């Protein structure tokens, strides 16, 4: 079992930055690919970034590429999402999720991820 806890959300002005953290317990993240998802009001949950455990390869959807950076600190068992140049359309609840049986990123289908955090709110507004 993996327990995930997100933190770092908040209110930020357009153009600002936030760093989200996803702290894991119960299992080493060395064995799990980790993805960040977000869900805006009235919309479905969308995957935006993933980092593989096996080789540290990172992936981003086009809407965040060049602005967001995913990274992991294995010593702290934590994955981060650095978000720069934030836009109002980035407003959402952000979730981290871990794969159960694969340490590679293989897309953003929700069923791929067995473990989810509770989410952290990010609001981008002036």
Short mmCIF file of C-alpha atoms in Angstrom, two decimals:
data_model
loop_
_atom_site.label_atom_id
_atom_site.label_comp_id
_atom_site.label_asym_id
_atom_site.label_seq_id
_atom_site.Cartn_x
_atom_site.Cartn_y
_atom_site.Cartn_z
CA UNK A 1 0.00 0.00 0.00
CA UNK A 2 1.13 3.51 -0.81
CA UNK A 3 -0.25 6.55 0.93
CA UNK A 4 0.15 9.85 -0.92
CA UNK A 5 -0.26 13.33 0.52
CA UNK A 6 -0.17 16.44 -1.66
CA UNK A 7 0.70 19.88 -0.39
CA UNK A 8 1.75 23.26 -1.69
CA UNK A 9 -1.42 24.48 -3.32
CA UNK A 10 -2.84 27.94 -2.80
CA UNK A 11 -3.86 31.19 -4.42
CA UNK A 12 -1.41 32.78 -6.84
CA UNK A 13 -1.61 35.60 -9.35
CA UNK A 14 -1.30 34.93 -13.09
CA UNK A 15 2.34 34.58 -14.01
CA UNK A 16 3.24 33.35 -10.56
CA UNK A 17 4.71 30.05 -9.39
CA UNK A 18 3.90 27.25 -6.99
CA UNK A 19 5.62 24.02 -6.09
CA UNK A 20 3.44 21.06 -5.26
CA UNK A 21 4.73 18.15 -3.23
CA UNK A 22 3.56 14.55 -3.19
CA UNK A 23 4.90 12.76 -0.13
CA UNK A 24 4.63 9.00 -0.04
CA UNK A 25 4.58 6.51 2.80
CA UNK A 26 4.07 2.79 3.01
CA UNK A 27 6.28 2.02 0.04
CA UNK A 28 9.32 3.42 -1.68
CA UNK A 29 8.53 5.50 -4.74
CA UNK A 30 11.51 3.77 -6.37
CA UNK A 31 9.03 1.16 -7.58
CA UNK A 32 6.20 3.37 -8.82
CA UNK A 33 5.71 5.76 -11.67
CA UNK A 34 4.11 8.95 -10.37
CA UNK A 35 1.73 11.18 -12.28
CA UNK A 36 0.10 14.50 -11.56
CA UNK A 37 -3.51 15.00 -12.50
CA UNK A 38 -5.81 17.96 -12.17
CA UNK A 39 -9.53 18.48 -12.13
CA UNK A 40 -11.10 21.84 -12.83
CA UNK A 41 -14.67 22.61 -11.73
CA UNK A 42 -17.16 20.82 -13.95
CA UNK A 43 -14.47 18.94 -15.86
CA UNK A 44 -12.96 15.49 -15.80
CA UNK A 45 -9.67 14.58 -14.24
CA UNK A 46 -6.79 15.02 -16.68
CA UNK A 47 -3.24 13.79 -16.45
CA UNK A 48 -0.62 16.45 -17.00
CA UNK A 49 2.76 15.00 -16.13
CA UNK A 50 4.44 11.74 -15.22
CA UNK A 51 7.85 10.58 -14.03
CA UNK A 52 9.03 7.02 -14.39
CA UNK A 53 10.70 5.21 -11.54
CA UNK A 54 12.91 3.08 -13.74
CA UNK A 55 14.81 5.76 -15.61
CA UNK A 56 13.44 9.06 -14.34
CA UNK A 57 12.00 9.87 -17.76
CA UNK A 58 9.50 12.72 -17.61
CA UNK A 59 6.42 13.43 -19.68
CA UNK A 60 4.16 16.46 -20.04
CA UNK A 61 0.98 17.29 -21.87
CA UNK A 62 1.22 20.20 -24.27
CA UNK A 63 -0.77 22.58 -22.09
CA UNK A 64 1.91 22.56 -19.37
CA UNK A 65 5.06 21.76 -21.34
CA UNK A 66 7.72 24.39 -20.80
CA UNK A 67 5.98 25.77 -17.70
CA UNK A 68 5.77 22.78 -15.33
CA UNK A 69 8.59 20.51 -14.17
CA UNK A 70 8.16 17.18 -12.43
CA UNK A 71 10.97 15.79 -10.30
CA UNK A 72 11.54 13.24 -7.58
CA UNK A 73 13.67 13.09 -4.45
CA UNK A 74 14.02 9.43 -3.63
CA UNK A 75 15.73 10.17 -0.32
CA UNK A 76 12.61 12.06 0.79
CA UNK A 77 10.23 9.69 -1.00
CA UNK A 78 8.63 12.76 -2.55
CA UNK A 79 7.70 13.91 -6.03
CA UNK A 80 7.40 17.58 -6.89
CA UNK A 81 5.61 19.61 -9.51
CA UNK A 82 7.15 23.01 -10.07
CA UNK A 83 4.59 25.23 -11.78
CA UNK A 84 5.72 28.49 -13.36
CA UNK A 85 3.97 31.08 -15.49
CA UNK A 86 0.65 30.02 -14.07
CA UNK A 87 -2.53 30.91 -15.94
CA UNK A 88 -6.13 31.17 -14.75
CA UNK A 89 -6.90 28.01 -16.73
CA UNK A 90 -4.49 26.11 -14.47
CA UNK A 91 -6.99 26.53 -11.63
CA UNK A 92 -7.95 23.07 -10.43
CA UNK A 93 -7.56 20.50 -7.70
CA UNK A 94 -4.23 18.78 -8.28
CA UNK A 95 -3.74 15.12 -7.45
CA UNK A 96 -0.72 12.86 -7.49
CA UNK A 97 -1.11 9.20 -8.28
CA UNK A 98 1.14 6.15 -8.22
CA UNK A 99 1.12 3.06 -10.36
CA UNK A 100 0.69 -0.24 -8.61
CA UNK A 101 2.58 -2.68 -10.76
CA UNK A 102 4.59 -0.66 -13.24
CA UNK A 103 7.52 1.67 -12.76
CA UNK A 104 7.12 3.15 -16.24
CA UNK A 105 4.83 5.94 -17.30
CA UNK A 106 2.25 4.55 -19.70
CA UNK A 107 -0.27 7.27 -20.19
CA UNK A 108 -2.91 8.92 -18.07
CA UNK A 109 -5.77 6.44 -18.00
CA UNK A 110 -7.10 6.58 -14.46
CA UNK A 111 -7.14 2.79 -14.08
CA UNK A 112 -3.37 2.65 -14.50
CA UNK A 113 -2.91 4.32 -11.12
CA UNK A 114 -3.76 2.38 -8.00
CA UNK A 115 -2.97 4.99 -5.38
CA UNK A 116 -4.20 8.57 -5.14
CA UNK A 117 -3.71 11.49 -2.84
CA UNK A 118 -6.52 13.65 -1.53
CA UNK A 119 -5.70 16.61 -3.76
CA UNK A 120 -4.59 20.18 -3.22
CA UNK A 121 -6.36 23.26 -4.56
CA UNK A 122 -4.53 25.61 -6.91
CA UNK A 123 -6.26 28.86 -7.75
CA UNK A 124 -4.76 31.29 -10.25
CA UNK A 125 -6.49 34.65 -10.07
CA UNK A 126 -5.77 38.33 -9.80
#
